[in-house]
Every structure is written in structure tokens, then in C-alpha cells.
Amino acid sequence: MDKLPQTARTTLRRLPQRGNYDRELINRILDEGFICHVGFVVDDEPFVIPTGYARVDDKLFIHGSQASRMLRALEKGIEVCVTVTLIDGLVLARSAFHHSMNYRSVVVFGCATVVDEREEKLAALLALSEHMIPGRWADVRAPNERELQLTTVLSLPLTEASAKVRTGPPLDDEEDYDLPVWAGVIPLRLAAGSPVDDSRVQAASTLPEYAVDYSRGRRRK
């Protein structure tokens, strides 16, 4: 399995056994998430901004308004730290100290650059749409020139990244296993509900299959 090289920034200091540098695992986590958090510093002030993203091969595309403070700052080429986290369960231990969560997370470091070329920008926006709802782009109106101008897309190479994963039951102190306290895992998952029509949907509109059978966790190349 292809692995990313460990760097000083991606090497885990705490619980290093949970660290993973497999590109396939990193890609799977990124492909399942919806929101990334982008950390950066401007004029000695720290910021962490949630935003949408999509992965295409070994690049991460970050999307936002041209008026966004984050995108205006990042388009100048400053360093960023991007994180994505999926929560799979609540881990209930016999002691308060050992309660935890089962999770899968990715941290990416690098320098984001602006996607300026029109066709590349459209391809990135297509990827962002397909990341959220596969098949939707083909059904809707494509962005017009004004909308393209009002939208900024950044590209971040997936060359310096790591995953961190926790799975399994609680890890209690040995003497606590005799306590008469329930312990275990409460699984969590993201589930789609039934689609709700917009009040102005045309009568001739058909509810698409990708909305009826929507789910996350699909694997992409």
C-alpha cells in the first residue's frame, strides 16, 4: 500500500500507534467527510474556518466565496493546516478518565494555491458537487461567468498528511474491570432522512434516485 512520508509535522507525538500514513486510508476518510477545518495565521492572528472540500487524486480542493477572509488570505500562498474528522462511536469506560470516542481523522499540511484557469476551476467545482451528491451536477444549471468570478477555489497537494484512528472498546485500568458499571461503545453514524420537496418544485420534476437512496461512505479512486 502506498504510504506518505512522515514529516516532523505529521508524526504523532501522543498515541503514535493510532497514526497511519497509508494513502488509501487517508483518501477514504477524506472521501467520506463533508466539512474540513482550515487553520491559518494572518497578521499574527490565528483562524480556523469550516468549509466544504473535495479530493481529486492527490489534491484537495477548498471552495468558498471570493469575499471570504480565509480565501483572500490563502490565495496569497500562506501555509495551512486542514483537518477532517469522522466520529464513529462514543466509548463509555468504567472510569470518567478513560471515556473516549472512536474516530477517523486526517490532518493535511501545505500551501494552498488559487485555481485560476477556467476549465480547471469548473472541474474542481464539479468535483465539489460530486463529493456531496454524486450525479447532481448533470441535472442542474452550470455556473455562469459571474458566479465563477464570485467563487474562489484553492488547491492543496496531499503530500504531507497523516491519519489517526481509534477503534474498539474502552481501555480501563485493570482494577476497574471489577466495577459494576456498564461499559461499551455507542455506535454513531451519519444517516440521510427522506427528501423534502422545496415548495416551488415544478410539478413535472421527478425526485432523483440519488436523493432517495443517498448515503455516505462510498469509495472513490
C-alpha positions as a LaTeX table, in Angstrom:
\begin{tabular}{lrrr}
\hline
Residue & $x$ (\AA) & $y$ (\AA) & $z$ (\AA) \\
\hline
Met1 & 0.00 & 0.00 & 0.00 \\
Asp2 & 1.30 & 3.47 & $-0.96$ \\
Lys3 & 2.36 & 5.46 & 2.10 \\
Leu4 & 3.02 & 9.16 & 2.53 \\
Pro5 & 6.39 & 10.04 & 4.03 \\
Gln6 & 6.36 & 11.01 & 7.69 \\
Thr7 & 7.47 & 14.55 & 8.45 \\
Ala8 & 8.09 & 16.41 & 11.68 \\
Arg9 & 4.59 & 17.89 & 11.38 \\
Thr10 & 2.72 & 14.67 & 10.58 \\
Thr11 & 4.49 & 12.40 & 13.10 \\
Leu12 & 2.13 & 11.78 & 16.02 \\
Arg13 & 3.51 & 12.58 & 19.45 \\
Arg14 & 0.58 & 11.33 & 21.55 \\
Leu15 & $-0.64$ & 7.76 & 20.99 \\
Pro16 & 1.56 & 7.27 & 17.91 \\
Gln17 & 0.20 & 3.72 & 17.49 \\
Arg18 & $-3.01$ & 5.28 & 16.20 \\
Gly19 & $-1.19$ & 7.09 & 13.43 \\
Asn20 & $-1.42$ & 5.90 & 9.86 \\
Tyr21 & 0.21 & 7.18 & 6.68 \\
Asp22 & $-1.48$ & 4.89 & 4.15 \\
Arg23 & $-2.66$ & 7.00 & 1.23 \\
Glu24 & $-5.69$ & 4.74 & 0.64 \\
Leu25 & $-6.92$ & 5.16 & 4.22 \\
Ile26 & $-6.36$ & 8.92 & 4.10 \\
Asn27 & $-8.32$ & 9.08 & 0.84 \\
Arg28 & $-11.22$ & 7.03 & 2.25 \\
Ile29 & $-11.58$ & 9.33 & 5.25 \\
Leu30 & $-11.45$ & 12.45 & 3.10 \\
Asp31 & $-13.98$ & 11.00 & 0.66 \\
Glu32 & $-16.48$ & 10.27 & 3.43 \\
Gly33 & $-16.35$ & 13.64 & 5.16 \\
Phe34 & $-18.26$ & 16.81 & 4.25 \\
Ile35 & $-16.53$ & 19.62 & 6.13 \\
Cys36 & $-12.89$ & 20.40 & 6.68 \\
His37 & $-11.47$ & 22.93 & 9.15 \\
Val38 & $-8.76$ & 25.16 & 7.71 \\
Gly39 & $-6.27$ & 26.67 & 10.16 \\
Phe40 & $-4.03$ & 29.58 & 9.21 \\
Val41 & $-2.41$ & 32.71 & 10.63 \\
Val42 & $-2.83$ & 36.24 & 9.25 \\
Asp43 & $-1.03$ & 39.20 & 10.84 \\
Asp44 & $-0.22$ & 37.05 & 13.88 \\
Glu45 & $-3.93$ & 36.27 & 14.39 \\
Pro46 & $-4.97$ & 32.56 & 14.29 \\
Phe47 & $-8.08$ & 31.46 & 12.40 \\
Val48 & $-9.85$ & 28.12 & 11.97 \\
Ile49 & $-12.62$ & 28.15 & 9.36 \\
Pro50 & $-15.01$ & 25.29 & 8.44 \\
Thr51 & $-15.67$ & 24.90 & 4.71 \\
Gly52 & $-16.56$ & 22.41 & 2.00 \\
Tyr53 & $-13.93$ & 20.44 & 0.13 \\
Ala54 & $-13.38$ & 17.61 & $-2.31$ \\
Arg55 & $-10.49$ & 15.30 & $-3.11$ \\
Val56 & $-9.38$ & 14.61 & $-6.67$ \\
Asp57 & $-6.47$ & 12.16 & $-6.87$ \\
Asp58 & $-3.70$ & 13.72 & $-4.77$ \\
Lys59 & $-5.22$ & 17.19 & $-4.45$ \\
Leu60 & $-7.70$ & 18.72 & $-2.03$ \\
Phe61 & $-9.95$ & 21.45 & $-3.43$ \\
Ile62 & $-11.32$ & 24.03 & $-0.98$ \\
His63 & $-14.31$ & 26.14 & $-2.02$ \\
Gly64 & $-15.66$ & 29.47 & $-0.89$ \\
Ser65 & $-16.84$ & 32.98 & $-1.70$ \\
Gln66 & $-14.44$ & 35.48 & $-3.21$ \\
Ala67 & $-15.30$ & 37.72 & $-0.26$ \\
Ser68 & $-14.16$ & 35.13 & 2.29 \\
Arg69 & $-11.39$ & 36.37 & 4.58 \\
Met70 & $-9.91$ & 32.87 & 4.59 \\
Leu71 & $-9.75$ & 32.54 & 0.83 \\
Arg72 & $-8.43$ & 36.08 & 0.36 \\
Ala73 & $-5.63$ & 35.24 & 2.79 \\
Leu74 & $-4.88$ & 31.77 & 1.47 \\
Glu75 & $-4.73$ & 32.85 & $-2.17$ \\
Lys76 & $-1.57$ & 34.76 & $-1.24$ \\
Gly77 & 0.14 & 31.41 & $-0.62$ \\
Ile78 & 0.35 & 31.08 & 3.16 \\
Glu79 & 0.77 & 27.77 & 4.99 \\
Val80 & $-2.38$ & 25.98 & 6.17 \\
Cys81 & $-3.36$ & 23.03 & 8.33 \\
Val82 & $-6.53$ & 21.26 & 7.19 \\
Thr83 & $-8.36$ & 18.69 & 9.34 \\
Val84 & $-11.26$ & 16.30 & 8.71 \\
Thr85 & $-12.78$ & 14.14 & 11.48 \\
Leu86 & $-15.40$ & 11.40 & 11.39 \\
Ile87 & $-16.95$ & 10.22 & 14.68 \\
Asp88 & $-17.87$ & 6.51 & 14.71 \\
Gly89 & $-18.89$ & 5.98 & 18.33 \\
Leu90 & $-18.92$ & 7.10 & 21.96 \\
Val91 & $-16.69$ & 4.94 & 24.14 \\
Leu92 & $-18.02$ & 4.57 & 27.69 \\
Ala93 & $-15.45$ & 3.33 & 30.18 \\
Arg94 & $-15.76$ & 2.32 & 33.82 \\
Ser95 & $-13.90$ & 5.45 & 34.90 \\
Ala96 & $-14.52$ & 9.03 & 33.82 \\
Phe97 & $-10.88$ & 9.39 & 32.82 \\
His98 & $-10.94$ & 6.66 & 30.17 \\
His99 & $-14.08$ & 7.74 & 28.31 \\
Ser100 & $-13.26$ & 8.36 & 24.66 \\
Met101 & $-14.59$ & 8.32 & 21.11 \\
Asn102 & $-13.97$ & 6.05 & 18.16 \\
Tyr103 & $-12.96$ & 8.26 & 15.26 \\
Arg104 & $-11.09$ & 8.57 & 11.99 \\
Ser105 & $-9.27$ & 11.81 & 11.25 \\
Val106 & $-6.87$ & 13.32 & 8.74 \\
Val107 & $-4.50$ & 16.26 & 9.10 \\
Val108 & $-3.03$ & 17.88 & 5.98 \\
Phe109 & $-0.26$ & 20.49 & 5.89 \\
Gly110 & 0.77 & 22.56 & 2.90 \\
Cys111 & 0.50 & 25.75 & 0.90 \\
Ala112 & $-2.79$ & 26.27 & $-0.93$ \\
Thr113 & $-2.83$ & 27.91 & $-4.36$ \\
Val114 & $-5.66$ & 29.56 & $-6.31$ \\
Val115 & $-7.25$ & 27.66 & $-9.19$ \\
Asp116 & $-7.44$ & 30.38 & $-11.87$ \\
Glu117 & $-7.74$ & 28.53 & $-15.17$ \\
Arg118 & $-11.42$ & 28.37 & $-16.16$ \\
Glu119 & $-11.65$ & 24.71 & $-17.17$ \\
Glu120 & $-9.69$ & 23.55 & $-14.12$ \\
Lys121 & $-11.95$ & 25.66 & $-11.90$ \\
Leu122 & $-15.07$ & 24.14 & $-13.44$ \\
Ala123 & $-13.60$ & 20.66 & $-12.98$ \\
Ala124 & $-12.91$ & 21.47 & $-9.32$ \\
Leu125 & $-16.48$ & 22.73 & $-8.81$ \\
Leu126 & $-17.78$ & 19.57 & $-10.48$ \\
Ala127 & $-15.68$ & 17.54 & $-8.03$ \\
Leu128 & $-17.08$ & 19.52 & $-5.09$ \\
Ser129 & $-20.64$ & 18.86 & $-6.28$ \\
Glu130 & $-19.98$ & 15.16 & $-6.90$ \\
His131 & $-18.32$ & 14.85 & $-3.48$ \\
Met132 & $-21.54$ & 15.99 & $-1.81$ \\
Ile133 & $-24.15$ & 14.42 & $-4.11$ \\
Pro134 & $-22.89$ & 12.15 & $-6.91$ \\
Gly135 & $-24.91$ & 12.67 & $-10.07$ \\
Arg136 & $-26.34$ & 16.09 & $-9.16$ \\
Trp137 & $-24.12$ & 18.22 & $-11.44$ \\
Ala138 & $-25.61$ & 16.70 & $-14.61$ \\
Asp139 & $-29.16$ & 17.71 & $-13.56$ \\
Val140 & $-28.62$ & 21.38 & $-12.68$ \\
Arg141 & $-27.62$ & 24.63 & $-14.38$ \\
Ala142 & $-23.86$ & 25.03 & $-14.60$ \\
Pro143 & $-22.23$ & 28.14 & $-13.05$ \\
Asn144 & $-22.35$ & 31.22 & $-15.25$ \\
Glu145 & $-19.41$ & 33.58 & $-15.72$ \\
Arg146 & $-20.44$ & 35.92 & $-12.91$ \\
Glu147 & $-20.84$ & 33.02 & $-10.48$ \\
Leu148 & $-17.42$ & 31.72 & $-11.46$ \\
Gln149 & $-15.91$ & 35.13 & $-10.76$ \\
Leu150 & $-17.58$ & 35.25 & $-7.34$ \\
Thr151 & $-16.26$ & 31.82 & $-6.40$ \\
Thr152 & $-12.74$ & 31.05 & $-5.28$ \\
Val153 & $-11.28$ & 27.55 & $-5.39$ \\
Leu154 & $-7.99$ & 26.63 & $-3.75$ \\
Ser155 & $-5.88$ & 23.56 & $-4.44$ \\
Leu156 & $-3.85$ & 21.87 & $-1.70$ \\
Pro157 & $-1.49$ & 18.98 & $-2.53$ \\
Leu158 & $-1.93$ & 15.82 & $-0.46$ \\
Thr159 & 1.78 & 15.29 & 0.01 \\
Glu160 & 2.13 & 15.96 & 3.75 \\
Ala161 & $-0.70$ & 14.27 & 5.62 \\
Ser162 & $-1.47$ & 11.64 & 8.24 \\
Ala163 & $-4.50$ & 9.79 & 9.58 \\
Lys164 & $-5.31$ & 8.99 & 13.19 \\
Val165 & $-7.83$ & 6.28 & 14.06 \\
Arg166 & $-9.33$ & 4.87 & 17.25 \\
Thr167 & $-11.48$ & 1.75 & 17.21 \\
Gly168 & $-12.67$ & $-0.82$ & 19.72 \\
Pro169 & $-13.89$ & $-0.97$ & 23.33 \\
Pro170 & $-12.86$ & 1.18 & 26.31 \\
Leu171 & $-9.41$ & 0.64 & 27.77 \\
Asp172 & $-9.89$ & 0.70 & 31.53 \\
Asp173 & $-7.37$ & 0.35 & 34.32 \\
Glu174 & $-7.17$ & $-3.32$ & 35.24 \\
Glu175 & $-8.56$ & $-2.80$ & 38.75 \\
Asp176 & $-11.64$ & $-1.04$ & 37.34 \\
Tyr177 & $-12.86$ & $-4.06$ & 35.36 \\
Asp178 & $-14.43$ & $-5.40$ & 38.57 \\
Leu179 & $-16.63$ & $-2.33$ & 38.99 \\
Pro180 & $-20.38$ & $-3.00$ & 38.48 \\
Val181 & $-20.59$ & $-0.26$ & 35.85 \\
Trp182 & $-21.77$ & $-0.79$ & 32.25 \\
Ala183 & $-19.08$ & $-0.09$ & 29.71 \\
Gly184 & $-19.01$ & $-0.32$ & 25.93 \\
Val185 & $-19.49$ & 1.62 & 22.72 \\
Ile186 & $-22.48$ & 3.57 & 21.43 \\
Pro187 & $-22.07$ & 3.46 & 17.62 \\
Leu188 & $-22.76$ & 6.67 & 15.72 \\
Arg189 & $-23.32$ & 7.18 & 12.02 \\
Leu190 & $-24.50$ & 9.86 & 9.63 \\
Ala191 & $-27.85$ & 8.85 & 8.14 \\
Ala192 & $-29.94$ & 10.60 & 5.47 \\
Gly193 & $-33.63$ & 11.16 & 6.04 \\
Ser194 & $-36.39$ & 11.24 & 3.44 \\
Pro195 & $-36.02$ & 14.07 & 0.91 \\
Val196 & $-38.29$ & 17.11 & 1.50 \\
Asp197 & $-39.61$ & 18.92 & $-1.59$ \\
Asp198 & $-38.94$ & 22.61 & $-1.98$ \\
Ser199 & $-42.24$ & 24.49 & $-2.01$ \\
Arg200 & $-41.60$ & 25.75 & $-5.56$ \\
Val201 & $-40.62$ & 22.46 & $-7.20$ \\
Gln202 & $-42.29$ & 22.16 & $-10.60$ \\
Ala203 & $-44.96$ & 19.50 & $-10.93$ \\
Ala204 & $-43.03$ & 17.89 & $-13.78$ \\
Ser205 & $-39.92$ & 17.46 & $-11.62$ \\
Thr206 & $-39.00$ & 13.92 & $-10.65$ \\
Leu207 & $-37.36$ & 13.07 & $-7.34$ \\
Pro208 & $-33.93$ & 11.73 & $-8.37$ \\
Glu209 & $-32.70$ & 8.35 & $-7.25$ \\
Tyr210 & $-29.52$ & 9.85 & $-5.76$ \\
Ala211 & $-31.72$ & 11.85 & $-3.36$ \\
Val212 & $-33.93$ & 8.89 & $-2.41$ \\
Asp213 & $-31.07$ & 6.46 & $-1.83$ \\
Tyr214 & $-28.47$ & 8.93 & $-0.54$ \\
Ser215 & $-25.69$ & 7.54 & 1.66 \\
Arg216 & $-22.12$ & 8.35 & 2.65 \\
Gly217 & $-19.04$ & 6.16 & 2.79 \\
Arg218 & $-18.77$ & 5.47 & $-0.92$ \\
Arg219 & $-15.28$ & 4.66 & $-2.04$ \\
Arg220 & $-13.79$ & 6.58 & $-4.94$ \\
Lys221 & $-10.48$ & 6.24 & $-6.70$ \\
\hline
\end{tabular}
